[in-house]
PDB file of C-alpha atoms in Angstrom:
ATOM      1  CA  ASP A   1      75.173 107.314 -49.911  1.00  0.00           C
ATOM      2  CA  THR A   2      73.889 103.753 -50.334  1.00  0.00           C
ATOM      3  CA  ALA A   3      70.264 103.421 -51.449  1.00  0.00           C
ATOM      4  CA  VAL A   4      69.496 100.150 -49.636  1.00  0.00           C
ATOM      5  CA  SER A   5      71.830  99.293 -46.794  1.00  0.00           C
ATOM      6  CA  GLN A   6      71.908  96.143 -44.691  1.00  0.00           C
ATOM      7  CA  THR A   7      73.792  95.442 -41.501  1.00  0.00           C
ATOM      8  CA  PRO A   8      75.710  93.401 -40.723  1.00  0.00           C
ATOM      9  CA  LYS A   9      77.334  92.269 -43.979  1.00  0.00           C
ATOM     10  CA  TYR A  10      78.551  89.048 -42.372  1.00  0.00           C
ATOM     11  CA  LEU A  11      77.076  87.175 -39.423  1.00  0.00           C
ATOM     12  CA  VAL A  12      78.657  84.050 -37.961  1.00  0.00           C
ATOM     13  CA  THR A  13      76.887  82.511 -35.001  1.00  0.00           C
ATOM     14  CA  GLN A  14      76.092  79.290 -33.206  1.00  0.00           C
ATOM     15  CA  MET A  15      73.047  77.106 -33.642  1.00  0.00           C
ATOM     16  CA  GLY A  16      70.255  78.019 -31.253  1.00  0.00           C
ATOM     17  CA  ASN A  17      71.140  81.708 -31.019  1.00  0.00           C
ATOM     18  CA  ASP A  18      68.825  84.615 -31.867  1.00  0.00           C
ATOM     19  CA  LYS A  19      70.010  87.277 -34.318  1.00  0.00           C
ATOM     20  CA  SER A  20      68.713  90.319 -36.185  1.00  0.00           C
ATOM     21  CA  ILE A  21      69.500  91.845 -39.566  1.00  0.00           C
ATOM     22  CA  LYS A  22      68.680  95.476 -40.215  1.00  0.00           C
ATOM     23  CA  CYS A  23      67.721  97.144 -43.472  1.00  0.00           C
ATOM     24  CA  GLU A  24      67.240 100.785 -44.356  1.00  0.00           C
ATOM     25  CA  GLN A  25      66.396 102.459 -47.658  1.00  0.00           C
ATOM     26  CA  ASN A  26      66.738 106.147 -48.494  1.00  0.00           C
ATOM     27  CA  LEU A  27      64.904 106.016 -51.825  1.00  0.00           C
ATOM     28  CA  GLY A  28      61.540 107.077 -50.440  1.00  0.00           C
ATOM     29  CA  HIS A  29      60.014 103.747 -51.495  1.00  0.00           C
ATOM     30  CA  ASP A  30      56.864 102.429 -49.815  1.00  0.00           C
ATOM     31  CA  THR A  31      57.492  98.694 -50.227  1.00  0.00           C
ATOM     32  CA  MET A  32      60.297  96.587 -48.776  1.00  0.00           C
ATOM     33  CA  TYR A  33      61.217  92.915 -49.091  1.00  0.00           C
ATOM     34  CA  TRP A  34      63.349  90.176 -47.608  1.00  0.00           C
ATOM     35  CA  TYR A  35      64.791  87.487 -49.885  1.00  0.00           C
ATOM     36  CA  LYS A  36      66.826  84.387 -49.096  1.00  0.00           C
ATOM     37  CA  GLN A  37      69.479  83.046 -51.481  1.00  0.00           C
ATOM     38  CA  ASP A  38      70.309  79.505 -50.480  1.00  0.00           C
ATOM     39  CA  SER A  39      73.241  77.270 -51.422  1.00  0.00           C
ATOM     40  CA  LYS A  40      71.545  76.364 -54.699  1.00  0.00           C
ATOM     41  CA  LYS A  41      71.568  80.076 -55.578  1.00  0.00           C
ATOM     42  CA  PHE A  42      67.795  80.470 -55.791  1.00  0.00           C
ATOM     43  CA  LEU A  43      66.632  83.910 -54.715  1.00  0.00           C
ATOM     44  CA  LYS A  44      63.289  83.459 -52.960  1.00  0.00           C
ATOM     45  CA  ILE A  45      60.914  86.008 -51.491  1.00  0.00           C
ATOM     46  CA  MET A  46      60.282  85.656 -47.761  1.00  0.00           C
ATOM     47  CA  PHE A  47      58.333  88.751 -46.749  1.00  0.00           C
ATOM     48  CA  SER A  48      57.108  92.026 -48.153  1.00  0.00           C
ATOM     49  CA  TYR A  49      55.807  95.141 -46.422  1.00  0.00           C
ATOM     50  CA  ASN A  50      53.898  97.998 -48.007  1.00  0.00           C
ATOM     51  CA  ASN A  51      53.583 101.141 -45.887  1.00  0.00           C
ATOM     52  CA  LYS A  52      54.466  99.092 -42.796  1.00  0.00           C
ATOM     53  CA  GLU A  53      51.769  96.515 -43.571  1.00  0.00           C
ATOM     54  CA  LEU A  54      52.738  92.881 -44.188  1.00  0.00           C
ATOM     55  CA  ILE A  55      51.524  91.947 -47.683  1.00  0.00           C
ATOM     56  CA  ILE A  56      53.574  88.864 -48.568  1.00  0.00           C
ATOM     57  CA  ASN A  57      54.410  86.115 -46.124  1.00  0.00           C
ATOM     58  CA  GLU A  58      55.706  83.076 -47.967  1.00  0.00           C
ATOM     59  CA  THR A  59      56.140  79.678 -46.365  1.00  0.00           C
ATOM     60  CA  VAL A  60      58.767  80.632 -43.841  1.00  0.00           C
ATOM     61  CA  PRO A  61      59.245  79.108 -40.356  1.00  0.00           C
ATOM     62  CA  ASN A  62      57.727  81.309 -37.655  1.00  0.00           C
ATOM     63  CA  ARG A  63      61.220  81.588 -36.144  1.00  0.00           C
ATOM     64  CA  PHE A  64      61.599  84.375 -38.722  1.00  0.00           C
ATOM     65  CA  SER A  65      59.842  87.591 -37.730  1.00  0.00           C
ATOM     66  CA  PRO A  66      60.021  90.766 -39.816  1.00  0.00           C
ATOM     67  CA  LYS A  67      59.453  94.158 -38.229  1.00  0.00           C
ATOM     68  CA  SER A  68      58.841  97.439 -40.039  1.00  0.00           C
ATOM     69  CA  PRO A  69      59.020 100.395 -37.653  1.00  0.00           C
ATOM     70  CA  ASP A  70      58.526 102.809 -40.565  1.00  0.00           C
ATOM     71  CA  LYS A  71      58.494 102.821 -44.371  1.00  0.00           C
ATOM     72  CA  ALA A  72      62.257 103.215 -44.584  1.00  0.00           C
ATOM     73  CA  HIS A  73      63.180 100.272 -42.363  1.00  0.00           C
ATOM     74  CA  LEU A  74      62.544  96.542 -42.439  1.00  0.00           C
ATOM     75  CA  ASN A  75      64.355  94.358 -39.944  1.00  0.00           C
ATOM     76  CA  LEU A  76      64.500  90.579 -39.779  1.00  0.00           C
ATOM     77  CA  HIS A  77      64.746  88.751 -36.481  1.00  0.00           C
ATOM     78  CA  ILE A  78      65.552  85.047 -36.417  1.00  0.00           C
ATOM     79  CA  ASN A  79      65.049  82.919 -33.301  1.00  0.00           C
ATOM     80  CA  SER A  80      66.694  79.582 -32.507  1.00  0.00           C
ATOM     81  CA  LEU A  81      68.967  79.569 -35.530  1.00  0.00           C
ATOM     82  CA  GLU A  82      69.387  76.249 -37.357  1.00  0.00           C
ATOM     83  CA  LEU A  83      72.063  74.998 -39.761  1.00  0.00           C
ATOM     84  CA  GLY A  84      69.638  75.311 -42.687  1.00  0.00           C
ATOM     85  CA  ASP A  85      69.332  79.034 -42.070  1.00  0.00           C
ATOM     86  CA  SER A  86      72.825  79.533 -43.476  1.00  0.00           C
ATOM     87  CA  ALA A  87      72.312  81.651 -46.595  1.00  0.00           C
ATOM     88  CA  VAL A  88      72.636  85.148 -47.977  1.00  0.00           C
ATOM     89  CA  TYR A  89      69.702  87.372 -47.028  1.00  0.00           C
ATOM     90  CA  PHE A  90      68.885  90.312 -49.287  1.00  0.00           C
ATOM     91  CA  CYS A  91      66.736  93.296 -48.484  1.00  0.00           C
ATOM     92  CA  ALA A  92      65.081  95.193 -51.336  1.00  0.00           C
ATOM     93  CA  SER A  93      62.700  98.093 -51.870  1.00  0.00           C
ATOM     94  CA  SER A  94      60.431  99.387 -54.612  1.00  0.00           C
ATOM     95  CA  GLN A  95      57.931 102.145 -55.194  1.00  0.00           C
ATOM     96  CA  GLY A  96      54.572 100.392 -55.286  1.00  0.00           C
ATOM     97  CA  ARG A  97      53.705  96.802 -54.524  1.00  0.00           C
ATOM     98  CA  ARG A  98      53.137  95.574 -58.058  1.00  0.00           C
ATOM     99  CA  GLY A  99      55.721  93.287 -59.630  1.00  0.00           C
ATOM    100  CA  ASN A 100      56.273  95.752 -62.489  1.00  0.00           C
ATOM    101  CA  GLN A 101      58.280  98.098 -60.287  1.00  0.00           C
ATOM    102  CA  PRO A 102      62.030  97.383 -60.343  1.00  0.00           C
ATOM    103  CA  GLN A 103      63.343  96.444 -56.946  1.00  0.00           C
ATOM    104  CA  HIS A 104      66.533  97.910 -55.540  1.00  0.00           C
ATOM    105  CA  PHE A 105      68.605  95.460 -53.541  1.00  0.00           C
ATOM    106  CA  GLY A 106      71.044  95.796 -50.686  1.00  0.00           C
ATOM    107  CA  ASP A 107      74.381  93.996 -50.844  1.00  0.00           C
ATOM    108  CA  GLY A 108      73.204  91.097 -48.718  1.00  0.00           C
ATOM    109  CA  THR A 109      73.968  89.643 -45.296  1.00  0.00           C
ATOM    110  CA  ARG A 110      75.868  86.358 -45.342  1.00  0.00           C
ATOM    111  CA  LEU A 111      74.667  84.292 -42.382  1.00  0.00           C
ATOM    112  CA  SER A 112      76.746  81.297 -41.356  1.00  0.00           C
ATOM    113  CA  ILE A 113      75.580  78.944 -38.630  1.00  0.00           C
ATOM    114  CA  LEU A 114      78.241  76.891 -36.863  1.00  0.00           C
TER     115      LEU A 114
ATOM    116  CA  ASP B   1      58.791  73.339 -58.947  1.00  0.00           C
ATOM    117  CA  GLN B   2      60.843  75.944 -60.803  1.00  0.00           C
ATOM    118  CA  GLN B   3      58.517  78.447 -62.423  1.00  0.00           C
ATOM    119  CA  VAL B   4      61.424  80.385 -63.945  1.00  0.00           C
ATOM    120  CA  LYS B   5      64.248  78.396 -65.478  1.00  0.00           C
ATOM    121  CA  GLN B   6      67.643  79.464 -66.713  1.00  0.00           C
ATOM    122  CA  ASN B   7      69.047  76.242 -68.078  1.00  0.00           C
ATOM    123  CA  SER B   8      72.548  77.493 -68.825  1.00  0.00           C
ATOM    124  CA  PRO B   9      74.513  77.959 -65.609  1.00  0.00           C
ATOM    125  CA  SER B  10      77.344  79.669 -67.464  1.00  0.00           C
ATOM    126  CA  LEU B  11      78.226  81.303 -70.768  1.00  0.00           C
ATOM    127  CA  SER B  12      81.554  82.545 -72.191  1.00  0.00           C
ATOM    128  CA  VAL B  13      81.672  85.111 -74.973  1.00  0.00           C
ATOM    129  CA  GLN B  14      84.453  87.024 -76.672  1.00  0.00           C
ATOM    130  CA  GLU B  15      84.571  90.775 -76.198  1.00  0.00           C
ATOM    131  CA  GLY B  16      82.692  92.584 -78.976  1.00  0.00           C
ATOM    132  CA  ARG B  17      80.477  89.613 -79.809  1.00  0.00           C
ATOM    133  CA  ILE B  18      76.824  89.081 -78.906  1.00  0.00           C
ATOM    134  CA  SER B  19      75.815  87.471 -75.598  1.00  0.00           C
ATOM    135  CA  ILE B  20      72.449  85.707 -75.539  1.00  0.00           C
ATOM    136  CA  LEU B  21      71.014  84.636 -72.196  1.00  0.00           C
ATOM    137  CA  ASN B  22      67.861  82.539 -72.164  1.00  0.00           C
ATOM    138  CA  CYS B  23      64.999  82.113 -69.727  1.00  0.00           C
ATOM    139  CA  ASP B  24      61.874  79.914 -69.753  1.00  0.00           C
ATOM    140  CA  TYR B  25      58.816  80.175 -67.532  1.00  0.00           C
ATOM    141  CA  THR B  26      55.889  77.911 -66.822  1.00  0.00           C
ATOM    142  CA  ASN B  27      53.286  80.097 -65.090  1.00  0.00           C
ATOM    143  CA  SER B  28      50.767  81.599 -67.547  1.00  0.00           C
ATOM    144  CA  MET B  29      49.892  84.270 -64.971  1.00  0.00           C
ATOM    145  CA  PHE B  30      53.292  85.936 -65.415  1.00  0.00           C
ATOM    146  CA  ASP B  31      52.898  89.169 -67.338  1.00  0.00           C
ATOM    147  CA  TYR B  32      55.985  91.154 -66.442  1.00  0.00           C
ATOM    148  CA  PHE B  33      59.593  90.093 -66.809  1.00  0.00           C
ATOM    149  CA  LEU B  34      62.820  91.626 -65.573  1.00  0.00           C
ATOM    150  CA  TRP B  35      66.525  90.969 -65.893  1.00  0.00           C
ATOM    151  CA  TYR B  36      68.918  91.667 -63.046  1.00  0.00           C
ATOM    152  CA  LYS B  37      72.696  91.689 -63.061  1.00  0.00           C
ATOM    153  CA  LYS B  38      74.759  90.689 -60.023  1.00  0.00           C
ATOM    154  CA  TYR B  39      78.424  91.174 -59.253  1.00  0.00           C
ATOM    155  CA  PRO B  40      80.103  89.151 -56.455  1.00  0.00           C
ATOM    156  CA  ALA B  41      79.394  90.413 -52.918  1.00  0.00           C
ATOM    157  CA  GLU B  42      76.798  92.880 -54.227  1.00  0.00           C
ATOM    158  CA  GLY B  43      73.024  92.795 -54.533  1.00  0.00           C
ATOM    159  CA  PRO B  44      71.232  92.283 -57.858  1.00  0.00           C
ATOM    160  CA  THR B  45      70.863  95.434 -59.968  1.00  0.00           C
ATOM    161  CA  PHE B  46      67.896  95.996 -62.256  1.00  0.00           C
ATOM    162  CA  LEU B  47      68.874  95.941 -65.924  1.00  0.00           C
ATOM    163  CA  ILE B  48      65.847  95.884 -68.224  1.00  0.00           C
ATOM    164  CA  SER B  49      62.222  94.739 -68.221  1.00  0.00           C
ATOM    165  CA  ILE B  50      59.382  93.884 -70.568  1.00  0.00           C
ATOM    166  CA  SER B  51      55.646  93.532 -70.151  1.00  0.00           C
ATOM    167  CA  SER B  52      53.650  90.799 -71.823  1.00  0.00           C
ATOM    168  CA  ILE B  53      52.004  93.233 -74.247  1.00  0.00           C
ATOM    169  CA  LYS B  54      55.348  93.723 -75.983  1.00  0.00           C
ATOM    170  CA  ASP B  55      57.719  91.327 -77.686  1.00  0.00           C
ATOM    171  CA  LYS B  56      60.841  93.468 -77.582  1.00  0.00           C
ATOM    172  CA  ASN B  57      62.372  96.150 -75.414  1.00  0.00           C
ATOM    173  CA  GLU B  58      65.687  97.840 -76.071  1.00  0.00           C
ATOM    174  CA  ASP B  59      67.963  99.934 -73.859  1.00  0.00           C
ATOM    175  CA  GLY B  60      71.352 100.751 -75.315  1.00  0.00           C
ATOM    176  CA  ARG B  61      73.369  97.560 -75.711  1.00  0.00           C
ATOM    177  CA  PHE B  62      70.667  95.482 -74.001  1.00  0.00           C
ATOM    178  CA  THR B  63      67.579  94.040 -75.703  1.00  0.00           C
ATOM    179  CA  VAL B  64      65.025  91.692 -74.212  1.00  0.00           C
ATOM    180  CA  PHE B  65      62.834  89.543 -76.463  1.00  0.00           C
ATOM    181  CA  LEU B  66      59.648  87.852 -75.279  1.00  0.00           C
ATOM    182  CA  ASN B  67      57.953  84.913 -76.990  1.00  0.00           C
ATOM    183  CA  LYS B  68      54.709  84.412 -75.054  1.00  0.00           C
ATOM    184  CA  SER B  69      53.551  81.363 -76.974  1.00  0.00           C
ATOM    185  CA  ALA B  70      56.797  79.575 -76.169  1.00  0.00           C
ATOM    186  CA  LYS B  71      56.970  81.073 -72.654  1.00  0.00           C
ATOM    187  CA  HIS B  72      60.515  82.109 -73.422  1.00  0.00           C
ATOM    188  CA  LEU B  73      62.528  85.278 -73.115  1.00  0.00           C
ATOM    189  CA  SER B  74      66.071  86.176 -73.937  1.00  0.00           C
ATOM    190  CA  LEU B  75      68.503  88.970 -73.162  1.00  0.00           C
ATOM    191  CA  HIS B  76      70.869  90.091 -75.894  1.00  0.00           C
ATOM    192  CA  ILE B  77      73.958  92.139 -75.116  1.00  0.00           C
ATOM    193  CA  VAL B  78      75.680  93.700 -78.126  1.00  0.00           C
ATOM    194  CA  PRO B  79      78.579  94.313 -78.142  1.00  0.00           C
ATOM    195  CA  SER B  80      79.666  92.406 -75.043  1.00  0.00           C
ATOM    196  CA  GLN B  81      82.233  94.091 -72.815  1.00  0.00           C
ATOM    197  CA  PRO B  82      84.456  92.673 -70.045  1.00  0.00           C
ATOM    198  CA  GLY B  83      82.474  94.749 -67.513  1.00  0.00           C
ATOM    199  CA  ASP B  84      79.383  92.740 -68.440  1.00  0.00           C
ATOM    200  CA  SER B  85      80.889  89.693 -66.719  1.00  0.00           C
ATOM    201  CA  ALA B  86      78.416  88.943 -63.921  1.00  0.00           C
ATOM    202  CA  VAL B  87      75.550  86.633 -62.982  1.00  0.00           C
ATOM    203  CA  TYR B  88      72.312  87.482 -64.785  1.00  0.00           C
ATOM    204  CA  PHE B  89      68.971  86.643 -63.191  1.00  0.00           C
ATOM    205  CA  CYS B  90      65.683  86.427 -65.030  1.00  0.00           C
ATOM    206  CA  ALA B  91      62.625  87.260 -62.913  1.00  0.00           C
ATOM    207  CA  ALA B  92      58.881  87.152 -63.562  1.00  0.00           C
ATOM    208  CA  SER B  93      55.725  88.337 -61.843  1.00  0.00           C
ATOM    209  CA  GLY B  94      51.983  88.454 -62.333  1.00  0.00           C
ATOM    210  CA  ALA B  95      52.074  92.216 -61.866  1.00  0.00           C
ATOM    211  CA  TYR B  96      48.806  92.909 -63.637  1.00  0.00           C
ATOM    212  CA  SER B  97      47.016  89.561 -63.524  1.00  0.00           C
ATOM    213  CA  GLY B  98      47.395  88.544 -59.924  1.00  0.00           C
ATOM    214  CA  ASN B  99      49.924  90.825 -58.299  1.00  0.00           C
ATOM    215  CA  THR B 100      52.090  87.837 -57.548  1.00  0.00           C
ATOM    216  CA  PRO B 101      55.565  88.334 -56.102  1.00  0.00           C
ATOM    217  CA  LEU B 102      58.737  88.205 -58.186  1.00  0.00           C
ATOM    218  CA  VAL B 103      60.025  84.720 -58.951  1.00  0.00           C
ATOM    219  CA  PHE B 104      63.700  84.467 -59.881  1.00  0.00           C
ATOM    220  CA  GLY B 105      65.601  81.987 -62.004  1.00  0.00           C
ATOM    221  CA  LYS B 106      68.816  80.429 -60.772  1.00  0.00           C
ATOM    222  CA  GLY B 107      71.011  82.772 -62.802  1.00  0.00           C
ATOM    223  CA  THR B 108      73.508  82.448 -65.650  1.00  0.00           C
ATOM    224  CA  ARG B 109      77.133  83.415 -65.112  1.00  0.00           C
ATOM    225  CA  LEU B 110      78.391  85.394 -68.108  1.00  0.00           C
ATOM    226  CA  SER B 111      82.127  85.698 -68.721  1.00  0.00           C
ATOM    227  CA  VAL B 112      83.238  88.137 -71.396  1.00  0.00           C
ATOM    228  CA  ILE B 113      86.776  87.363 -72.498  1.00  0.00           C
ATOM    229  CA  ALA B 114      88.978  90.184 -73.710  1.00  0.00           C
TER     230      ALA B 114
END
């Protein structure tokens, strides 16, 4: 009965491939996020959707494309994977788009590029 | 440019004693601060928060102190327990001033020794 679930948990793939990570939340929240935690352990916001509308789009290569089919889902598609994309990607959700609402995180997807 | 800094990468404390984790920020627009706890292979979990109109917030064994003039906050855990061993992230946002996204520090690894 996981609140925020991401699949897959691990993803190992070759450079140049295209891959997707899925995220679903059952908390009834209206805002969802994608974060990247790189090798230096910084957790950085990539995208945020509120009621299926993109509200935050940080400086991220356009090879990364988020898709929100409904309020409960936010998927991340990555084209032409590069070595620097290796990281842990976390999905999160909150009720409301203001930064004063605690975010609930999934357990992360560890992406390794060979 | 790190807007949220946790200068101690690690901290070891004896069980039963106080743990003090520190965090500094540089952006004057930040008006809401949160602490998250993270176990290995799991996502961050919200612990406690404080808004800039307060200087202290307490929840059981956890207390967060905010010193706005020094742009400094700290998390106190009393008494520390072995189950508190985790990585603690400080995060800040301009929730009320500019609705800016959450910015995370690099984390401090706390080890509570029995």
